[in-house]
mmCIF file of C-alpha atoms in Angstrom:
data_model
loop_
_atom_site.group_PDB
_atom_site.id
_atom_site.type_symbol
_atom_site.label_atom_id
_atom_site.label_comp_id
_atom_site.label_asym_id
_atom_site.label_seq_id
_atom_site.Cartn_x
_atom_site.Cartn_y
_atom_site.Cartn_z
ATOM 1 C CA MET A 161 85.476 59.719 94.722
ATOM 2 C CA ILE A 162 86.895 58.262 97.933
ATOM 3 C CA LEU A 163 88.805 60.935 99.878
ATOM 4 C CA GLN A 164 90.198 58.689 102.603
ATOM 5 C CA SER A 165 89.579 55.423 104.382
ATOM 6 C CA GLY A 166 89.133 55.119 108.135
ATOM 7 C CA ASP A 167 86.402 56.360 110.435
ATOM 8 C CA THR A 168 87.919 59.862 110.744
ATOM 9 C CA TYR A 169 88.563 62.401 108.005
ATOM 10 C CA SER A 170 90.508 65.483 109.096
ATOM 11 C CA ILE A 171 91.095 68.659 107.148
ATOM 12 C CA THR A 172 93.878 70.807 108.570
ATOM 13 C CA ASN A 173 94.352 74.452 107.583
ATOM 14 C CA ILE A 174 91.010 74.390 105.793
ATOM 15 C CA LYS A 175 90.544 76.534 102.678
ATOM 16 C CA SER A 176 87.423 77.831 101.007
ATOM 17 C CA GLU A 177 87.796 75.205 98.275
ATOM 18 C CA ALA A 178 86.967 72.540 100.898
ATOM 19 C CA SER A 179 83.382 73.826 101.185
ATOM 20 C CA GLY A 180 80.824 71.257 100.088
ATOM 21 C CA ASN A 181 78.758 68.251 101.114
ATOM 22 C CA TYR A 182 80.485 65.247 102.681
ATOM 23 C CA TYR A 183 79.203 61.753 103.431
ATOM 24 C CA CYS A 184 80.696 58.464 104.519
ATOM 25 C CA SER A 185 80.095 54.873 103.712
ATOM 26 C CA ALA A 186 80.471 52.064 106.293
ATOM 27 C CA ARG A 187 80.940 48.458 105.251
ATOM 28 C CA ASN A 188 81.318 45.108 106.982
ATOM 29 C CA LYS A 189 80.962 41.514 105.794
ATOM 30 C CA HIS A 190 77.191 41.795 105.860
ATOM 31 C CA GLY A 191 76.916 44.863 103.653
ATOM 32 C CA SER A 192 77.362 48.614 103.496
ATOM 33 C CA ARG A 193 75.413 51.716 104.265
ATOM 34 C CA THR A 194 75.961 55.374 103.274
ATOM 35 C CA SER A 195 75.255 58.331 105.564
ATOM 36 C CA SER A 196 73.330 61.399 104.630
ATOM 37 C CA ALA A 197 75.527 64.356 103.674
ATOM 38 C CA VAL A 198 76.752 67.081 106.015
ATOM 39 C CA THR A 199 77.592 70.514 104.689
ATOM 40 C CA VAL A 200 80.945 72.155 105.407
ATOM 41 C CA ASN A 201 80.665 75.887 104.740
ATOM 42 C CA VAL A 202 84.057 77.610 105.092
ATOM 43 C CA MET A 203 83.871 81.336 105.817
ATOM 44 C CA TYR A 204 86.560 83.650 104.452
ATOM 45 C CA PRO A 205 87.292 87.355 104.010
ATOM 46 C CA PRO A 206 87.076 89.067 100.617
ATOM 47 C CA LYS A 207 89.575 87.967 97.994
ATOM 48 C CA SER A 208 89.907 88.500 94.239
ATOM 49 C CA VAL A 209 88.448 92.027 94.521
ATOM 50 C CA SER A 210 88.342 93.864 91.190
ATOM 51 C CA VAL A 211 86.593 96.774 89.466
ATOM 52 C CA SER A 212 84.911 96.803 86.075
ATOM 53 C CA VAL A 213 84.233 100.068 84.236
ATOM 54 C CA SER A 214 81.107 100.462 82.078
ATOM 55 C CA GLN A 215 82.915 102.741 79.623
ATOM 56 C CA SER A 216 85.671 100.683 78.004
ATOM 57 C CA GLY A 217 86.942 103.317 75.552
ATOM 58 C CA VAL A 218 87.614 107.040 75.762
ATOM 59 C CA ILE A 219 85.715 108.872 78.514
ATOM 60 C CA VAL A 220 84.645 112.374 77.487
ATOM 61 C CA GLU A 221 83.335 115.139 79.741
ATOM 62 C CA GLY A 222 79.547 114.770 80.051
ATOM 63 C CA ASP A 223 79.551 110.953 79.749
ATOM 64 C CA SER A 224 78.018 108.676 82.384
ATOM 65 C CA VAL A 225 80.350 106.067 83.894
ATOM 66 C CA THR A 226 79.567 103.163 86.225
ATOM 67 C CA LEU A 227 82.141 101.315 88.341
ATOM 68 C CA ASN A 228 81.176 97.820 89.544
ATOM 69 C CA CYS A 229 82.977 96.086 92.429
ATOM 70 C CA ILE A 230 83.422 92.331 92.028
ATOM 71 C CA SER A 231 84.355 90.415 95.171
ATOM 72 C CA ASP A 232 84.609 86.787 96.261
ATOM 73 C CA SER A 233 83.865 86.243 99.970
ATOM 74 C CA ASN A 234 81.812 84.103 102.342
ATOM 75 C CA PRO A 235 79.490 85.399 103.582
ATOM 76 C CA PRO A 236 78.991 87.595 100.508
ATOM 77 C CA THR A 237 80.147 91.174 100.927
ATOM 78 C CA LEU A 238 77.446 93.695 101.754
ATOM 79 C CA ASN A 239 79.811 96.522 102.701
ATOM 80 C CA PHE A 240 81.583 98.259 99.796
ATOM 81 C CA SER A 241 83.481 101.565 99.878
ATOM 82 C CA TRP A 242 84.911 103.565 96.971
ATOM 83 C CA ILE A 243 88.229 105.338 97.509
ATOM 84 C CA LYS A 244 89.816 108.079 95.414
ATOM 85 C CA GLY A 245 93.102 109.639 96.500
ATOM 86 C CA GLY A 246 92.846 108.130 99.987
ATOM 87 C CA MET A 247 89.344 109.557 100.554
ATOM 88 C CA ILE A 248 86.093 107.564 100.654
ATOM 89 C CA VAL A 249 83.895 108.985 97.884
ATOM 90 C CA GLY A 250 81.044 106.475 97.778
ATOM 91 C CA SER A 251 79.526 103.230 99.008
ATOM 92 C CA GLY A 252 77.685 100.246 97.568
ATOM 93 C CA ARG A 253 78.682 97.659 94.967
ATOM 94 C CA ILE A 254 77.923 100.126 92.136
ATOM 95 C CA PHE A 255 79.457 103.609 91.929
ATOM 96 C CA SER A 256 77.860 105.771 89.235
ATOM 97 C CA ILE A 257 79.062 109.128 87.927
ATOM 98 C CA SER A 258 76.652 110.960 85.644
ATOM 99 C CA ASN A 259 77.738 114.005 83.628
ATOM 100 C CA ILE A 260 81.403 113.254 84.362
ATOM 101 C CA SER A 261 83.869 116.158 84.483
ATOM 102 C CA SER A 262 87.625 116.598 84.618
ATOM 103 C CA ASP A 263 87.353 116.726 88.432
ATOM 104 C CA HIS A 264 86.444 113.021 88.355
ATOM 105 C CA SER A 265 89.771 112.045 86.735
ATOM 106 C CA GLY A 266 91.970 109.925 88.984
ATOM 107 C CA GLU A 267 92.458 106.463 90.451
ATOM 108 C CA TYR A 268 89.585 104.618 92.127
ATOM 109 C CA LYS A 269 89.681 101.544 94.385
ATOM 110 C CA CYS A 270 86.891 99.416 95.775
ATOM 111 C CA ARG A 271 87.145 98.179 99.381
ATOM 112 C CA SER A 272 85.180 94.995 100.075
ATOM 113 C CA ARG A 273 84.462 94.103 103.715
ATOM 114 C CA ASN A 274 82.697 91.299 105.559
ATOM 115 C CA LYS A 275 82.916 90.246 109.214
ATOM 116 C CA HIS A 276 86.044 88.192 108.520
ATOM 117 C CA GLY A 277 88.130 90.975 106.959
ATOM 118 C CA GLU A 278 88.515 93.417 104.094
ATOM 119 C CA LYS A 279 90.456 93.794 100.870
ATOM 120 C CA ASP A 280 91.035 96.622 98.373
ATOM 121 C CA SER A 281 90.972 96.163 94.627
ATOM 122 C CA GLU A 282 93.753 97.304 92.345
ATOM 123 C CA ALA A 283 93.238 100.933 91.301
ATOM 124 C CA VAL A 284 91.466 101.752 88.054
ATOM 125 C CA LYS A 285 92.255 105.069 86.399
ATOM 126 C CA LEU A 286 89.590 107.333 84.939
ATOM 127 C CA ASN A 287 91.111 109.716 82.402
ATOM 128 C CA VAL A 288 88.397 112.193 81.419
ATOM 129 C CA MET A 289 88.879 114.019 78.110
ATOM 130 C CA TYR A 290 87.664 117.613 77.879
ATOM 131 C CA PRO A 291 87.999 120.618 75.550
ATOM 132 C CA PRO A 292 90.187 123.642 76.363
ATOM 133 C CA GLN A 293 89.066 125.677 79.355
ATOM 134 C CA ASN A 294 90.507 128.545 81.397
ATOM 135 C CA VAL A 295 92.259 129.879 78.269
ATOM 136 C CA SER A 296 94.432 132.913 79.017
ATOM 137 C CA VAL A 297 97.402 134.857 77.627
ATOM 138 C CA SER A 298 100.586 135.808 79.439
ATOM 139 C CA VAL A 299 102.908 138.585 78.230
ATOM 140 C CA SER A 300 106.699 138.499 78.576
ATOM 141 C CA PRO A 301 108.272 140.739 79.580
ATOM 142 C CA SER A 302 105.517 142.075 81.809
ATOM 143 C CA GLY A 303 105.367 145.732 82.674
ATOM 144 C CA VAL A 304 106.207 148.676 80.428
ATOM 145 C CA ILE A 305 106.725 147.822 76.751
ATOM 146 C CA VAL A 306 108.681 150.366 74.704
ATOM 147 C CA GLU A 307 108.730 150.666 70.919
ATOM 148 C CA GLY A 308 111.517 148.461 69.586
ATOM 149 C CA ASP A 309 111.147 145.841 72.334
ATOM 150 C CA SER A 310 110.510 142.142 71.630
ATOM 151 C CA VAL A 311 107.421 140.684 73.279
ATOM 152 C CA THR A 312 106.306 137.068 73.584
ATOM 153 C CA LEU A 313 102.667 136.141 74.128
ATOM 154 C CA ASN A 314 102.010 132.664 75.570
ATOM 155 C CA CYS A 315 98.612 130.973 75.219
ATOM 156 C CA ILE A 316 97.795 128.981 78.356
ATOM 157 C CA SER A 317 94.965 126.448 78.423
ATOM 158 C CA ASP A 318 93.770 123.474 80.424
ATOM 159 C CA SER A 319 92.560 120.549 78.296
ATOM 160 C CA ASN A 320 92.827 116.782 77.929
ATOM 161 C CA PRO A 321 94.499 115.892 75.670
ATOM 162 C CA PRO A 322 96.682 119.042 75.739
ATOM 163 C CA ALA A 323 95.888 121.570 73.030
ATOM 164 C CA LEU A 324 98.217 121.352 70.020
ATOM 165 C CA ASN A 325 96.554 123.879 67.731
ATOM 166 C CA PHE A 326 96.713 127.577 68.648
ATOM 167 C CA SER A 327 95.628 130.611 66.618
ATOM 168 C CA TRP A 328 96.296 134.254 67.406
ATOM 169 C CA PHE A 329 93.910 137.108 66.691
ATOM 170 C CA LYS A 330 94.027 140.847 67.133
ATOM 171 C CA GLU A 331 90.793 142.606 67.995
ATOM 172 C CA ASN A 332 89.069 144.303 65.052
ATOM 173 C CA GLU A 333 91.017 142.205 62.534
ATOM 174 C CA THR A 334 89.140 139.533 60.629
ATOM 175 C CA SER A 335 91.867 136.934 60.136
ATOM 176 C CA ALA A 336 94.366 135.214 62.407
ATOM 177 C CA VAL A 337 97.667 137.017 62.916
ATOM 178 C CA GLY A 338 99.614 133.880 63.846
ATOM 179 C CA SER A 339 99.552 130.285 65.024
ATOM 180 C CA GLY A 340 101.371 128.224 67.653
ATOM 181 C CA GLN A 341 101.377 128.425 71.444
ATOM 182 C CA PHE A 342 103.807 131.354 71.402
ATOM 183 C CA GLN A 343 103.505 134.570 69.407
ATOM 184 C CA HIS A 344 106.636 136.721 69.081
ATOM 185 C CA LEU A 345 106.199 140.411 68.368
ATOM 186 C CA GLN A 346 108.974 142.844 67.333
ATOM 187 C CA LEU A 347 107.684 146.313 68.235
#
């Protein structure tokens, strides 16, 4: 495909898409001859930076998860950083988390850098599911409870997704005495 006629071909504001091999052909009334090709290799900072996650479905505590940084740059990126909550938490194109826990939940970005610049990916969110932990009971009102008072017990737990099923037991009794997050007692 002929790009232009004339003995000069200028590319202003060159873009990465202009990279490639170029040659010219000269012709007069006695014939034509084609040059050998010259390579134009346009350098550019990272662009189109994205993150792929190895685990596409639900992530459960104990799983292994791998984040892969995909970046388009010239020269190719060799310097990758992983950022969570504004803090650098890892380096390299691949960021692996084995035996994942609730502490790993959050948004992760990949920062791709070459000598011409850097770019961050959009954040990907890891939402780690885990069973109830740190289960405790609060009593209201707190302090002295007198016969005839009303007391509410509240079951507090940390889980993902939040616990929806609660059962209440009294020590030395074989069956549950109630269900639901709150237990109301009339003394």
